Tab-separated table of C-alpha atoms in Angstrom:
chain	number	residue	atom	x	y	z
A	1018	MET	CA	-4.762	-37.460	17.602
A	1019	VAL	CA	-7.074	-35.400	15.372
A	1020	VAL	CA	-8.204	-31.789	16.009
A	1021	VAL	CA	-10.996	-30.719	13.846
A	1022	GLY	CA	-11.185	-26.981	13.293
A	1023	ALA	CA	-8.205	-24.586	13.003
A	1024	GLY	CA	-9.735	-21.565	14.738
A	1025	ILE	CA	-8.065	-20.167	17.775
A	1026	ALA	CA	-9.452	-22.917	20.076
A	1027	GLY	CA	-8.165	-25.767	17.733
A	1028	VAL	CA	-4.835	-24.258	17.220
A	1029	ALA	CA	-4.353	-23.557	20.911
A	1030	CYS	CA	-5.285	-27.244	21.598
A	1031	ALA	CA	-2.992	-28.716	18.927
A	1032	ALA	CA	-0.014	-26.489	20.279
A	1033	GLU	CA	-0.195	-28.134	23.668
A	1034	LEU	CA	-0.188	-31.624	22.078
A	1035	VAL	CA	2.798	-30.726	19.793
A	1036	ARG	CA	4.812	-29.320	22.745
A	1037	ALA	CA	4.303	-32.640	24.491
A	1038	GLY	CA	5.470	-34.575	21.494
A	1039	ILE	CA	2.141	-36.054	20.662
A	1040	PRO	CA	1.529	-36.493	16.854
A	1041	VAL	CA	-1.507	-34.576	15.798
A	1042	GLU	CA	-3.445	-33.795	12.674
A	1043	ILE	CA	-5.424	-30.417	12.318
A	1044	ARG	CA	-8.264	-30.717	9.905
A	1045	GLU	CA	-9.876	-27.568	8.637
A	1046	ARG	CA	-12.753	-27.393	6.237
A	1047	GLY	CA	-12.126	-23.896	5.165
A	1048	ARG	CA	-9.337	-22.584	2.872
A	1049	VAL	CA	-7.397	-20.879	5.699
A	1050	PRO	CA	-7.067	-21.177	9.460
A	1051	GLY	CA	-8.902	-18.619	11.603
A	1052	GLY	CA	-12.477	-19.680	12.326
A	1053	ARG	CA	-14.533	-16.837	13.514
A	1054	MET	CA	-11.350	-14.662	13.727
A	1055	ALA	CA	-11.949	-14.138	10.124
A	1056	SER	CA	-10.570	-11.539	7.733
A	1057	ARG	CA	-11.080	-10.898	3.980
A	1058	ARG	CA	-9.053	-8.808	1.661
A	1059	PHE	CA	-10.644	-6.147	-0.594
A	1060	ASP	CA	-8.255	-4.672	-3.167
A	1061	GLY	CA	-5.421	-6.166	-1.075
A	1062	ARG	CA	-6.550	-4.656	2.200
A	1063	PRO	CA	-7.848	-6.843	5.033
A	1064	ALA	CA	-11.123	-6.242	6.745
A	1065	ASP	CA	-12.206	-8.204	9.833
A	1066	THR	CA	-15.477	-9.996	9.095
A	1067	GLY	CA	-15.567	-12.162	12.278
A	1068	ALA	CA	-14.616	-11.091	15.830
A	1069	ALA	CA	-14.285	-7.384	16.144
A	1070	TYR	CA	-11.385	-7.143	18.531
A	1071	LEU	CA	-9.614	-8.907	21.460
A	1072	THR	CA	-9.658	-8.228	25.155
A	1073	ALA	CA	-7.436	-9.909	27.756
A	1074	SER	CA	-8.146	-10.378	31.517
A	1075	ASP	CA	-6.276	-13.762	31.919
A	1076	PRO	CA	-2.501	-13.297	32.401
A	1077	ASP	CA	-1.671	-16.188	30.165
A	1078	PHE	CA	-3.622	-14.778	27.203
A	1079	ALA	CA	-2.216	-11.345	28.055
A	1080	ALA	CA	1.134	-12.862	27.489
A	1081	VAL	CA	0.173	-14.179	24.022
A	1082	LEU	CA	-1.116	-10.674	23.138
A	1083	ASP	CA	2.176	-9.113	24.263
A	1084	ARG	CA	4.042	-11.671	21.897
A	1085	TRP	CA	1.871	-10.605	19.027
A	1086	ARG	CA	2.534	-6.934	19.805
A	1087	ALA	CA	6.313	-7.537	19.934
A	1088	ALA	CA	6.026	-9.083	16.549
A	1089	GLY	CA	4.088	-6.261	15.068
A	1090	LEU	CA	0.887	-8.348	14.728
A	1091	ALA	CA	-1.365	-6.868	17.186
A	1092	ARG	CA	-1.762	-3.362	18.840
A	1093	PRO	CA	-3.828	-1.819	21.518
A	1094	TRP	CA	-6.765	-0.101	19.702
A	1095	THR	CA	-9.112	1.717	22.179
A	1096	ASP	CA	-10.654	1.481	25.555
A	1097	THR	CA	-13.592	3.770	24.680
A	1098	PHE	CA	-16.461	2.897	22.408
A	1099	VAL	CA	-19.665	4.975	21.878
A	1100	ALA	CA	-23.185	3.756	22.423
A	1101	TYR	CA	-26.221	4.866	20.272
A	1102	GLY	CA	-29.684	4.415	21.903
A	1103	THR	CA	-32.867	6.192	22.755
A	1104	ASP	CA	-30.944	8.607	24.935
A	1105	GLY	CA	-28.624	9.631	22.047
A	1106	ARG	CA	-24.921	9.106	21.653
A	1107	ARG	CA	-22.618	8.730	24.746
A	1108	GLU	CA	-19.031	7.495	25.370
A	1109	VAL	CA	-18.707	4.085	27.000
A	1110	PRO	CA	-15.349	3.300	28.685
A	1111	GLY	CA	-14.196	-0.362	28.953
A	1112	PRO	CA	-11.324	-2.687	28.791
A	1113	MET	CA	-8.544	-2.177	26.291
A	1114	ARG	CA	-9.541	-3.551	22.981
A	1115	TRP	CA	-6.822	-5.020	20.730
A	1116	ALA	CA	-6.692	-5.115	16.887
A	1117	ALA	CA	-4.455	-6.560	14.320
A	1118	PRO	CA	-3.059	-4.440	11.385
A	1119	GLY	CA	-3.185	-7.505	9.212
A	1120	GLY	CA	-6.589	-8.725	10.216
A	1121	LEU	CA	-7.380	-10.983	13.257
A	1122	ARG	CA	-6.980	-13.992	11.092
A	1123	SER	CA	-3.121	-13.209	10.943
A	1124	LEU	CA	-2.999	-13.967	14.612
A	1125	VAL	CA	-4.343	-17.435	14.321
A	1126	GLU	CA	-2.062	-18.109	11.316
A	1127	GLU	CA	0.849	-17.043	13.534
A	1128	LEU	CA	-0.134	-19.598	16.073
A	1129	ALA	CA	-0.564	-22.186	13.462
A	1130	ARG	CA	2.628	-21.451	11.592
A	1131	GLU	CA	4.505	-24.591	12.832
A	1132	LEU	CA	1.464	-26.858	13.376
A	1133	PRO	CA	0.381	-29.486	10.821
A	1134	VAL	CA	-2.707	-27.913	9.536
A	1135	THR	CA	-4.555	-29.352	6.558
A	1136	VAL	CA	-7.074	-27.108	5.046
A	1137	ASP	CA	-9.978	-27.934	2.670
A	1138	ARG	CA	-10.205	-31.100	4.634
A	1139	LEU	CA	-13.895	-31.727	5.457
A	1140	VAL	CA	-14.505	-34.293	8.223
A	1141	LEU	CA	-17.644	-36.321	7.688
A	1142	GLY	CA	-18.134	-38.323	10.898
A	1143	VAL	CA	-16.826	-39.232	14.376
A	1144	GLU	CA	-17.675	-42.741	15.647
A	1145	PRO	CA	-16.929	-44.676	18.886
A	1146	GLY	CA	-13.266	-45.701	19.181
A	1147	PRO	CA	-12.950	-42.815	18.411
A	1148	VAL	CA	-12.944	-43.283	14.604
A	1149	VAL	CA	-12.696	-40.316	12.385
A	1150	ASP	CA	-13.870	-40.889	8.927
A	1151	GLY	CA	-13.137	-44.600	9.186
A	1152	ARG	CA	-9.698	-44.186	10.641
A	1153	PRO	CA	-9.023	-44.993	14.372
A	1154	CYS	CA	-7.262	-42.413	16.451
A	1155	GLU	CA	-6.262	-41.932	20.151
A	1156	ALA	CA	-8.638	-39.080	20.723
A	1157	VAL	CA	-10.423	-36.320	18.777
A	1158	ALA	CA	-10.964	-32.694	19.609
A	1159	LEU	CA	-13.825	-30.908	17.911
A	1160	ALA	CA	-13.009	-27.116	18.218
A	1161	MET	CA	-16.219	-25.592	16.682
A	1162	PRO	CA	-19.644	-24.656	17.731
A	1163	GLY	CA	-21.734	-27.286	19.366
A	1164	PRO	CA	-24.451	-27.534	16.587
A	1165	GLN	CA	-21.601	-28.193	14.016
A	1166	ALA	CA	-19.955	-30.696	16.139
A	1167	ALA	CA	-23.229	-32.512	16.810
A	1168	LEU	CA	-23.585	-33.106	12.873
A	1169	LEU	CA	-20.270	-35.125	13.079
A	1170	LEU	CA	-20.947	-37.238	16.096
A	1171	ASP	CA	-22.360	-40.767	15.932
A	1172	PRO	CA	-25.371	-40.837	18.389
A	1173	ALA	CA	-23.666	-43.486	20.313
A	1174	LEU	CA	-21.140	-40.881	21.532
A	1175	ALA	CA	-23.680	-39.871	24.158
A	1176	ALA	CA	-21.620	-37.730	26.443
A	1177	ALA	CA	-20.289	-35.568	23.696
A	1178	THR	CA	-23.753	-35.298	22.047
A	1179	ARG	CA	-25.258	-34.136	25.325
A	1180	ALA	CA	-22.432	-31.608	25.749
A	1181	THR	CA	-23.221	-30.012	22.220
A	1182	GLN	CA	-26.978	-30.010	22.965
A	1183	VAL	CA	-26.708	-27.634	25.985
A	1184	GLN	CA	-25.081	-24.986	23.755
A	1185	ARG	CA	-27.185	-22.176	22.455
A	1186	TRP	CA	-26.033	-19.772	19.671
A	1187	SER	CA	-27.330	-16.520	18.018
A	1188	PRO	CA	-26.593	-15.605	14.376
A	1189	SER	CA	-25.174	-12.415	12.812
A	1190	LEU	CA	-24.316	-10.908	9.513
A	1191	ALA	CA	-21.047	-8.865	9.201
A	1192	ALA	CA	-21.193	-6.261	6.427
A	1193	VAL	CA	-18.045	-4.502	5.142
A	1194	LEU	CA	-18.892	-1.054	3.672
A	1195	ARG	CA	-16.377	0.692	1.620
A	1196	PHE	CA	-17.115	4.325	1.226
A	1197	PRO	CA	-15.623	7.071	-1.194
A	1198	ALA	CA	-14.270	9.096	1.841
A	1199	ARG	CA	-14.300	9.270	5.603
A	1200	ARG	CA	-17.538	11.445	6.267
A	1201	TRP	CA	-18.178	10.281	9.866
A	1202	ALA	CA	-17.045	11.741	13.284
A	1203	ASP	CA	-14.362	9.856	15.129
A	1204	PHE	CA	-15.852	7.033	17.085
A	1205	ARG	CA	-13.661	3.899	16.719
A	1206	GLY	CA	-16.477	1.524	17.602
A	1207	ALA	CA	-20.162	1.893	18.532
A	1208	PHE	CA	-22.466	-0.352	20.320
A	1209	VAL	CA	-26.158	0.236	18.831
A	1210	ASN	CA	-28.806	-0.399	21.407
A	1211	ASP	CA	-32.456	-1.190	20.610
A	1212	HIS	CA	-31.966	-1.053	16.870
A	1213	ALA	CA	-33.883	-3.247	14.302
A	1214	VAL	CA	-30.819	-4.029	12.273
A	1215	LEU	CA	-27.500	-3.104	14.026
A	1216	ASN	CA	-25.823	-3.961	17.231
A	1217	LEU	CA	-22.194	-3.018	16.480
A	1218	VAL	CA	-20.355	-0.856	13.959
A	1219	CYS	CA	-16.593	-0.587	13.868
A	1220	ASP	CA	-14.329	1.971	12.052
A	1221	ASP	CA	-12.035	-0.455	10.220
A	1222	GLY	CA	-9.750	2.181	9.080
A	1223	ASP	CA	-9.122	3.325	12.719
A	1224	ARG	CA	-9.009	-0.267	13.901
A	1225	ARG	CA	-6.510	-1.221	11.190
A	1226	GLY	CA	-4.573	2.084	11.576
A	1227	ASP	CA	-4.612	3.145	8.002
A	1228	ASP	CA	-7.610	5.535	8.039
A	1229	ALA	CA	-9.244	3.760	5.103
A	1230	PRO	CA	-12.952	4.825	4.729
A	1231	VAL	CA	-14.247	1.289	5.694
A	1232	LEU	CA	-16.883	0.422	8.223
A	1233	VAL	CA	-17.921	-3.107	9.417
A	1234	ALA	CA	-21.350	-3.457	10.685
A	1235	HIS	CA	-22.771	-6.484	12.721
A	1236	THR	CA	-26.459	-7.093	12.769
A	1237	VAL	CA	-28.830	-8.142	15.537
A	1238	PRO	CA	-30.112	-11.875	15.699
A	1239	GLU	CA	-33.684	-10.966	14.886
A	1240	PHE	CA	-32.706	-9.169	11.575
A	1241	THR	CA	-30.154	-11.763	10.648
A	1242	ALA	CA	-32.583	-14.724	11.024
A	1243	GLY	CA	-34.581	-13.501	8.055
A	1244	HIS	CA	-31.494	-13.365	5.806
A	1245	LEU	CA	-29.631	-16.548	6.605
A	1246	ALA	CA	-30.648	-18.170	3.386
A	1247	GLN	CA	-29.615	-15.201	1.237
A	1248	PRO	CA	-27.328	-12.822	3.267
A	1249	SER	CA	-26.131	-10.623	0.327
A	1250	ALA	CA	-29.802	-9.533	-0.072
A	1251	ALA	CA	-29.453	-7.835	3.404
A	1252	GLY	CA	-26.715	-5.405	2.114
A	1253	PRO	CA	-28.993	-2.549	1.159
A	1254	ALA	CA	-30.737	-2.529	4.369
A	1255	ILE	CA	-27.567	-2.696	6.450
A	1256	GLU	CA	-26.109	0.088	4.415
A	1257	GLN	CA	-29.109	2.353	4.889
A	1258	ALA	CA	-29.095	1.655	8.697
A	1259	VAL	CA	-25.308	2.594	8.918
A	1260	ARG	CA	-25.829	5.803	6.869
A	1261	ASP	CA	-28.910	6.854	8.864
A	1262	LEU	CA	-27.043	5.972	12.284
A	1263	LEU	CA	-23.902	8.108	11.348
A	1264	GLY	CA	-25.534	10.648	9.090
A	1265	LEU	CA	-23.495	9.710	6.004
A	1266	PRO	CA	-24.514	11.661	2.675
A	1267	GLU	CA	-22.847	9.312	0.248
A	1268	PRO	CA	-23.649	5.710	-0.443
A	1269	ALA	CA	-21.070	2.888	-0.097
A	1270	LEU	CA	-18.960	2.036	-3.076
A	1271	ASP	CA	-19.724	-1.603	-2.269
A	1272	VAL	CA	-21.059	-3.784	0.466
A	1273	HIS	CA	-19.990	-7.320	1.361
A	1274	VAL	CA	-22.014	-9.395	3.624
A	1275	HIS	CA	-20.663	-12.487	5.549
A	1276	ARG	CA	-23.140	-14.975	7.278
A	1277	TRP	CA	-22.419	-16.294	10.645
A	1278	THR	CA	-25.070	-18.808	11.549
A	1279	TYR	CA	-23.339	-19.499	14.832
A	1280	ALA	CA	-21.790	-16.153	15.737
A	1281	LYS	CA	-22.083	-15.921	19.429
A	1282	PRO	CA	-22.828	-18.531	22.188
A	1283	THR	CA	-25.709	-17.519	24.486
A	1284	ALA	CA	-25.512	-20.699	26.700
A	1285	GLY	CA	-22.973	-23.436	27.215
A	1286	ALA	CA	-21.707	-26.177	29.533
A	1287	GLN	CA	-19.803	-25.772	32.700
A	1288	GLY	CA	-15.977	-25.715	32.761
A	1289	THR	CA	-13.538	-24.646	30.047
A	1290	TYR	CA	-13.866	-27.764	27.823
A	1291	HIS	CA	-15.392	-31.172	27.439
A	1292	LEU	CA	-13.425	-34.490	27.496
A	1293	ASP	CA	-15.200	-37.803	28.047
A	1294	ALA	CA	-14.353	-41.480	28.495
A	1295	ASP	CA	-14.982	-41.950	24.745
A	1296	GLY	CA	-11.908	-39.897	23.887
A	1297	VAL	CA	-14.029	-37.040	22.437
A	1298	GLY	CA	-13.088	-33.433	23.388
A	1299	LEU	CA	-14.998	-30.252	22.648
A	1300	ALA	CA	-13.558	-26.699	22.876
A	1301	GLY	CA	-14.561	-23.169	21.937
A	1302	ASP	CA	-15.900	-19.968	23.403
A	1303	ALA	CA	-19.154	-21.609	24.448
A	1304	PHE	CA	-17.149	-22.791	27.443
A	1305	GLY	CA	-16.976	-19.326	28.924
A	1306	LYS	CA	-17.954	-15.836	27.967
A	1307	PRO	CA	-18.241	-15.026	24.209
A	1308	ARG	CA	-14.695	-13.894	23.863
A	1309	VAL	CA	-11.611	-14.858	21.774
A	1310	GLN	CA	-9.774	-15.244	25.097
A	1311	SER	CA	-12.385	-17.917	26.171
A	1312	ALA	CA	-11.830	-19.924	23.019
A	1313	TRP	CA	-8.054	-19.775	23.459
A	1314	LEU	CA	-8.294	-20.834	27.128
A	1315	SER	CA	-10.715	-23.498	26.272
A	1316	GLY	CA	-8.501	-25.040	23.507
A	1317	ARG	CA	-5.325	-24.706	25.670
A	1318	ASP	CA	-7.052	-26.391	28.685
A	1319	LEU	CA	-8.501	-29.234	26.472
A	1320	GLY	CA	-4.967	-29.737	25.024
A	1321	ARG	CA	-3.371	-30.009	28.490
A	1322	ALA	CA	-6.110	-32.564	29.538
A	1323	LEU	CA	-5.399	-34.622	26.420
A	1324	VAL	CA	-1.661	-34.564	27.119
A	1325	ALA	CA	-2.295	-35.780	30.680
A	1326	ARG	CA	-4.537	-38.597	29.307
A	1327	LEU	CA	-2.242	-39.647	26.452
A	1328	THR	CA	1.216	-39.649	28.156
């Protein structure tokens, strides 16, 4: 059994298989697990460059969050953001948002700690059988955005191909801006409405709990689309937009921009996962609302379905 992708959906899927005693390989093309729960270190300090936070409405995922909190890996962050728009600045209450002092990627790494993850392992193709890169297997789970999964699928795998084609995704850039000092009013996180560049800005020092003068800004799809080929070139525009929004007098010391071609699902299939008669499964947050919780539930449910099929 092969799981392709070591984001939270792939890791949750593999965990179910391992618990059932089914041999599994997890292949991840990146250098580390995490997927879109990505973090990157700057001068030894992590900053979240993918998902901005976690929320939990499902009791099973809430129990996972509680285990992370007990281990010191996650903490409740805030239930109130602000919103900037044509009507000014206002507070917006919402669900409790959780953060990770070590970066959200650390949560996926903890889930994957005892799983057989192979990083830097690019999968080139999945053929009927299923056969992964020329090697037969009992089943394969593709835990990634549908457009990426579609590139791996032989056209003869018609059901899985159709399941990827109904997915729609929007892109985003995530910019980490490190400033000389904290010059902004407390806000934790901000939704930015009707803006040409920004849709979300998070105070990463508040999110991390160390008060570092670091902001992370996420861009709207329309702006992103013009910078997918060269995301670093968008840095000056993003920095200026953040400074204008928050009234910051000083420029950032540096700006790092990360590209997410498939940042957020905007349409997907019914159910929490796909598993067809060809033995090909698909999982991720396209099977539900665009939330970390949705990705975890999708992977877990696909894992359970595969256990039922293979045992």
